[in-house]
Short mmCIF file of C-alpha atoms in Angstrom, two decimals:
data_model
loop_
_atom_site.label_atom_id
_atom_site.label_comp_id
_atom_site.label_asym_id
_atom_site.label_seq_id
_atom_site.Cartn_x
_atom_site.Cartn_y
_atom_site.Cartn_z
CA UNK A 1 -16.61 -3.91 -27.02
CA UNK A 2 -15.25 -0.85 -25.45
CA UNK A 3 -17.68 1.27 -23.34
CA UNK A 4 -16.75 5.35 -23.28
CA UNK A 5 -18.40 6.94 -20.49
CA UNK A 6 -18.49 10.71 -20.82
CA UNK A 7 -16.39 13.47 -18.39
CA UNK A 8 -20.56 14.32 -17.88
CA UNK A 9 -21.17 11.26 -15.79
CA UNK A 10 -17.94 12.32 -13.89
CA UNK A 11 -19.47 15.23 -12.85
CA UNK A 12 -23.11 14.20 -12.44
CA UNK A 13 -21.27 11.47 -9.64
CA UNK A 14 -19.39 14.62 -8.17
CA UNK A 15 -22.34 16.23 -7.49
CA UNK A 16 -24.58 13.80 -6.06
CA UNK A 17 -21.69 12.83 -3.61
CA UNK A 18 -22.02 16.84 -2.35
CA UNK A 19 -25.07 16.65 -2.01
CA UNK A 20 -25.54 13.87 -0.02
CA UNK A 21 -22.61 15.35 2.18
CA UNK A 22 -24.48 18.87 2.31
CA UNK A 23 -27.69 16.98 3.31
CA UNK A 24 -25.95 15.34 6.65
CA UNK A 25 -24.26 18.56 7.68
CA UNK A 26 -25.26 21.43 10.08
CA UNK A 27 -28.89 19.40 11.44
CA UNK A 28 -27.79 18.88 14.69
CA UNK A 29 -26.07 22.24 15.50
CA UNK A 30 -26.35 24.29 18.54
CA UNK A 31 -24.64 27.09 20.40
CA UNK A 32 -22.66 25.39 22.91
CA UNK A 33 -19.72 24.89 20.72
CA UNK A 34 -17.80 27.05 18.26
CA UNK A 35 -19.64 26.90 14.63
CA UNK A 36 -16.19 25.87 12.88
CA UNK A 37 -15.59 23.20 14.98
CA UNK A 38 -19.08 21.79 14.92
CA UNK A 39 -18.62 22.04 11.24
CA UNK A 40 -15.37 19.91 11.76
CA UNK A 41 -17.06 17.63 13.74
CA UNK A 42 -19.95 16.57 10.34
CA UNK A 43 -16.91 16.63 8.46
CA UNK A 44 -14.81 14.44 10.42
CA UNK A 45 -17.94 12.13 11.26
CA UNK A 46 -18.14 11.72 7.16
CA UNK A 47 -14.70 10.79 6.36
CA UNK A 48 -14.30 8.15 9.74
CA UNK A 49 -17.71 6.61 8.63
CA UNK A 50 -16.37 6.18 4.98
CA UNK A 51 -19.58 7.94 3.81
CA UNK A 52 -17.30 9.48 1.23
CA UNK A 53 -13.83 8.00 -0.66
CA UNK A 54 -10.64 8.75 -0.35
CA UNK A 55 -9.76 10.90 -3.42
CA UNK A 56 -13.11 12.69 -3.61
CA UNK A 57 -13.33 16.14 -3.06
CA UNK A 58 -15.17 18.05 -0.75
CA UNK A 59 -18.36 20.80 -1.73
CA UNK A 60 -16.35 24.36 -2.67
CA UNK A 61 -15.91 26.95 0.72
CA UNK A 62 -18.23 28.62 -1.26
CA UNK A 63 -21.03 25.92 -1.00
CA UNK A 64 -20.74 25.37 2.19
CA UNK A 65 -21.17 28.91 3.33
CA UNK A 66 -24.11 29.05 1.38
CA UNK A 67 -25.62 25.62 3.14
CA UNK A 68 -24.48 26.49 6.90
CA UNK A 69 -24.93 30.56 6.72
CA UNK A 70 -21.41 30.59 8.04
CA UNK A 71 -18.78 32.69 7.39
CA UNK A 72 -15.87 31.94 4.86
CA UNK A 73 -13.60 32.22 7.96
CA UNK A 74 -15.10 29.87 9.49
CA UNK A 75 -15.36 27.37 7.32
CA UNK A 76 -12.04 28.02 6.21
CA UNK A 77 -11.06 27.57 10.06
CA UNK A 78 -12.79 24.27 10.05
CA UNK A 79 -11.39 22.94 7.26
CA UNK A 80 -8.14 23.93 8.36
CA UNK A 81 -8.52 21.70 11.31
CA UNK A 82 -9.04 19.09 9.14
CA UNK A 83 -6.06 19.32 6.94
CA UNK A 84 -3.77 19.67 10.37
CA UNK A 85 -5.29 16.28 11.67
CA UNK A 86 -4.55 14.48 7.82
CA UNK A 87 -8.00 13.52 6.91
CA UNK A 88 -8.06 16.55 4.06
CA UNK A 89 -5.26 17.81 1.66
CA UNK A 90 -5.92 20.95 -0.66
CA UNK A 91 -4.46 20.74 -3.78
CA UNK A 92 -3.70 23.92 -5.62
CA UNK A 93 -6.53 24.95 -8.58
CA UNK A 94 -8.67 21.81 -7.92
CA UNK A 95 -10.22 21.97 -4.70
CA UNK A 96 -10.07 19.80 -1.18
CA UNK A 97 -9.95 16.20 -1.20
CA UNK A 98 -10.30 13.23 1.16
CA UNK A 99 -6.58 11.79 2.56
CA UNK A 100 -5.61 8.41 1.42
CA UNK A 101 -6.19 5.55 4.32
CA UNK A 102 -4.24 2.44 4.27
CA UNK A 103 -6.66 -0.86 5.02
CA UNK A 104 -4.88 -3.37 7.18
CA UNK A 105 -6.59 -6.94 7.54
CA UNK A 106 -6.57 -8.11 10.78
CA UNK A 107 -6.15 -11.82 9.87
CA UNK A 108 -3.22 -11.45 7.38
CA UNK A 109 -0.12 -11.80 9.04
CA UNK A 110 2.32 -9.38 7.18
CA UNK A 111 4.65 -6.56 7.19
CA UNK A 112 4.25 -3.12 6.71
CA UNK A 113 6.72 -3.30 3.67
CA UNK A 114 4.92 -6.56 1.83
CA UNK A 115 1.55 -4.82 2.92
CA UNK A 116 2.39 -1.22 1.12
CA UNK A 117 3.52 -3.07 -1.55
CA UNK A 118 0.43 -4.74 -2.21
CA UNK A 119 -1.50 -1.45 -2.04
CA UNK A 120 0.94 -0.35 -5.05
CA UNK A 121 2.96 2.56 -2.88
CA UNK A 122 6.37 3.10 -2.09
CA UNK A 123 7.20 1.65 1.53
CA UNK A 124 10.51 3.21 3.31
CA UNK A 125 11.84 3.92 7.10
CA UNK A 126 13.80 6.12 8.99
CA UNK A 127 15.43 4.28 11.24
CA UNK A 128 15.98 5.64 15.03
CA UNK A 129 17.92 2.78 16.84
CA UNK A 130 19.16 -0.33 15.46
CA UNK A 131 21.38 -2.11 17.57
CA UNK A 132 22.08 -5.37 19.71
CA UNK A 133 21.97 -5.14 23.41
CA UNK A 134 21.88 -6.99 26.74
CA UNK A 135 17.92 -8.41 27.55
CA UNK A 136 16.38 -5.97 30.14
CA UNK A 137 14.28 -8.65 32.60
CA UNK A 138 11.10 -6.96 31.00
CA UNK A 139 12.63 -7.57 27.40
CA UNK A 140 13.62 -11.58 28.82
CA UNK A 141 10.25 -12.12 29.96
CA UNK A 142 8.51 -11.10 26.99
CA UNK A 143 10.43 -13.13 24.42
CA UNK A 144 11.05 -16.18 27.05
CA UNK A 145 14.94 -15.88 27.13
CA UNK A 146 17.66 -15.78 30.11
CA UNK A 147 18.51 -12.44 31.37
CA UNK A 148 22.08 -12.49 29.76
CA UNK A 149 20.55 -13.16 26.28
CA UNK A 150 20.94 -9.98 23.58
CA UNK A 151 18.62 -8.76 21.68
CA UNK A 152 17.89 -7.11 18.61
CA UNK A 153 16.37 -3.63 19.24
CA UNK A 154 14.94 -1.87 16.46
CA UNK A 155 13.03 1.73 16.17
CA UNK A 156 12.06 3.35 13.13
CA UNK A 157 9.05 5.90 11.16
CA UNK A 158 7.33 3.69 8.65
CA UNK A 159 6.55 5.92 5.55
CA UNK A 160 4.31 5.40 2.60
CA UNK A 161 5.44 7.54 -0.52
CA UNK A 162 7.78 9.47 2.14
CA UNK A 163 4.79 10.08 4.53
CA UNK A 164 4.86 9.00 7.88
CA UNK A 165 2.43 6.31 9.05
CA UNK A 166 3.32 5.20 12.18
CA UNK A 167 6.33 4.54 14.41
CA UNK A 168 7.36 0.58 15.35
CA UNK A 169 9.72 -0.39 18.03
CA UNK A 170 10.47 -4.47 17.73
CA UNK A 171 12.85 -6.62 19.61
CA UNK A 172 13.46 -9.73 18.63
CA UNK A 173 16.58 -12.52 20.00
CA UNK A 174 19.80 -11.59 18.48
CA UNK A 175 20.40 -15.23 17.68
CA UNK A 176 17.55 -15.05 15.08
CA UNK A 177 19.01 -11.77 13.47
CA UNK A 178 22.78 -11.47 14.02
CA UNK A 179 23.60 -9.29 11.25
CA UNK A 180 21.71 -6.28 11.48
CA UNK A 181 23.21 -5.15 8.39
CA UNK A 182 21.27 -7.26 6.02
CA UNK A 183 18.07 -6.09 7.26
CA UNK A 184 17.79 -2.35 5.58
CA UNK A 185 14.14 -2.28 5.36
CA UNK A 186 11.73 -5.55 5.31
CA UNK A 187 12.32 -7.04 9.25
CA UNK A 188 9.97 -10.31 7.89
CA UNK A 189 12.33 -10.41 4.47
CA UNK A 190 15.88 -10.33 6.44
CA UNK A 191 14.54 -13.38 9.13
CA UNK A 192 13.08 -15.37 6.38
CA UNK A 193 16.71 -15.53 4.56
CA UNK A 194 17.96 -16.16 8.03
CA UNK A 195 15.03 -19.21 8.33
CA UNK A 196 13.19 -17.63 11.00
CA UNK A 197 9.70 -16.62 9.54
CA UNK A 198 7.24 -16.08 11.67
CA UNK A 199 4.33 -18.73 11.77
CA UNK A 200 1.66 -17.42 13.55
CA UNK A 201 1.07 -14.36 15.89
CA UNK A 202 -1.30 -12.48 17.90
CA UNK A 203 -1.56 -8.60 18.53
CA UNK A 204 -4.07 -5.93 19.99
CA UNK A 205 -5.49 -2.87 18.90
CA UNK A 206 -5.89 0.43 20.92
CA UNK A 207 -6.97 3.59 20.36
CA UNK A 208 -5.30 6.70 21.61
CA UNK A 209 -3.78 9.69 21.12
CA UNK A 210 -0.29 10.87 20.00
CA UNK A 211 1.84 12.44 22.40
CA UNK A 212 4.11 15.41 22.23
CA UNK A 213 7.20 13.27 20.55
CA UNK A 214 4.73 10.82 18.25
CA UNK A 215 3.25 13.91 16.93
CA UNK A 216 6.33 15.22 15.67
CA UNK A 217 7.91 11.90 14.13
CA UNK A 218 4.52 11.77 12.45
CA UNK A 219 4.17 14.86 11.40
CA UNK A 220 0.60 15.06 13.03
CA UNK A 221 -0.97 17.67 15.85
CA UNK A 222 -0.59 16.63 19.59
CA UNK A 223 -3.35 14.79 21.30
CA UNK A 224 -4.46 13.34 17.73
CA UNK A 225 -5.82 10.17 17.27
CA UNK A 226 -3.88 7.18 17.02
CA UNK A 227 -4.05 3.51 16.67
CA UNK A 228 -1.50 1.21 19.80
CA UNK A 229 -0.62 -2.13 17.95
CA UNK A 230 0.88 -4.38 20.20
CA UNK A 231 2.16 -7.93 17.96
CA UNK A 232 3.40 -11.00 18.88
CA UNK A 233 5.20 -13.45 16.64
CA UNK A 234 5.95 -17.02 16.89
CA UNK A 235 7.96 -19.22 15.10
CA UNK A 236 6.55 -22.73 14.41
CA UNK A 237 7.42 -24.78 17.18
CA UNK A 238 6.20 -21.41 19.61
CA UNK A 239 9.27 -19.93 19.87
CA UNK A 240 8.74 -16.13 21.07
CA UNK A 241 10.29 -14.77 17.51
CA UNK A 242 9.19 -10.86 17.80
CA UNK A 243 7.43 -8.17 20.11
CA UNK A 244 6.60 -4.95 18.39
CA UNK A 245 5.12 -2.07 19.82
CA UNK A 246 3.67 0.53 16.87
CA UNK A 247 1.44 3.50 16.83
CA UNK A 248 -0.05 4.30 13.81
CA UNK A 249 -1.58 7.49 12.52
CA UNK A 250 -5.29 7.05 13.20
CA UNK A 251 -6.11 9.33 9.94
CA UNK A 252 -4.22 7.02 7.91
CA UNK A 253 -5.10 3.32 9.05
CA UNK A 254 -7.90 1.27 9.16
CA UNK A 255 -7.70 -2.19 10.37
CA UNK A 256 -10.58 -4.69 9.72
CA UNK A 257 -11.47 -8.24 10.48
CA UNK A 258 -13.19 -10.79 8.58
CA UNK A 259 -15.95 -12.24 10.58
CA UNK A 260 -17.92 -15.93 10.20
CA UNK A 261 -20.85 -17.07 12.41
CA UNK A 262 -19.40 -20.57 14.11
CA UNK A 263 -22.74 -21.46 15.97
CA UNK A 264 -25.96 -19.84 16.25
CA UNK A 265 -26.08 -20.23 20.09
CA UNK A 266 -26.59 -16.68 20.68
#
């Protein structure tokens, strides 16, 4: 049995979500701060708590001079903001919308390329360095080799349907990738046909904020907020097999973590 819902519902949705948004902005302001950038602030606050979708539009300029008595520069100014830190995009005859995030599990051990993949978009790189190279001692005592080891040391933009996401730097022993020619975009896909998968792995989260260079590779404002992934791989038998340093757009990525109560000795 096929079920038609009419473009009416469509709308009926749109309009509850805006005014549930209108309801939660403007309660709390005061005259300490700028009015567009408090208005920047409910909107931000919003999108971060996932109180609306990616995809859904936001109310009209219109609509929300009418709720906040502000002017339409200055909600223009605010929404501005928004669309320079990547949580908005306008699109032209339709209205503003909520920016695409990309959901990262914290227990799935993957690569960017398998994980964009999965999400159905196109995953690509820019490479900055790709080379071999003598171990530094800091790059020895990370991966647990002698000082005259090489290694592999690789630097590239990670894009997702040609925009920037975040910016990895990996080395890894030569010995487990000695033709850097076969590895054009997957790094997990090029040491698995070399038998050198990683097993198992362990990384950290941080948040910060993008610095002068980040900002430009990623096509994001200076001092924006960004997401420090330090990973660890590890081949079966514990073998150090990769150390990655990323930072990822914090507009863009989400990471979250499955969680199960062991015990109930709280």
């Amino acid at each position: 049995m096929l079920i038609h819902i009419s473009k009416p519902y469509f709308k009926i949705k749109e309009m509850a979500i805006k005014d549930v948004l209108l309801n939660q902005i403007g309660s709390d302001w005061n005259s300490s701060s700028p009015l567009y950038q408090q208005l920047a602030n409910d909107l931000r606050k919003l999108i971060l708590d996932g109180k609306i979708s990616s995809g859904e539009s936001i109310p009209s300029e219109r609509i929300l001079c009418e709720k906040t008595d502000a002017s339409r520069v200055t909600v223009r100014k605010a929404i501005d903001q928004l669309i320079m830190e990547g949580l908005l995009f306008r699109r032209q005859g339709s209205g503003t919308f909520i920016s695409e995030r990309i959901e990262h599990k914290g227990e799935d051990l993957s690569g960017f390329t398998a994980e964009m993949r999965n999400l159905g978009v196109d995953p690509s790189s820019i490479w900055l360095i790709k080379m071999h190279a003598e171990a530094t001692t800091e790059e020895a005592d990370t991966l647990k080799l002698s000082t005259s080891a090489q290694v592999c040391r690789l630097s590239r933009v990670r894009l997702s349907n040609e925009m920037p996401m975040g910016i990895e730097n990996t080395i890894i022993p030569a010995q487990f990738l000695p033709d850097l020619d076969s590895l054009t975009d997957s790094l997990y896909h090029a040491l698995q046909a070399n038998n050198r998968a990683p097993c198992h792995g362990e990384q950290k989260v941080t948040a910060s904020i993008a610095s002068p260079t980040e900002a430009g590779l990623l096509s994001i404002k200076e001092g924006g907020p960004v997401l420090r992934i330090e990973r660890y791989t590890f081949l079966e038998d514990n073998t150090p097999l990769e150390y990655t340093r990323s930072v990822y757009r914090g507009d863009k990525y989400v990471f979250t973590s499955k969680l199960q109560l062991f015990n109930q000795g709280w």
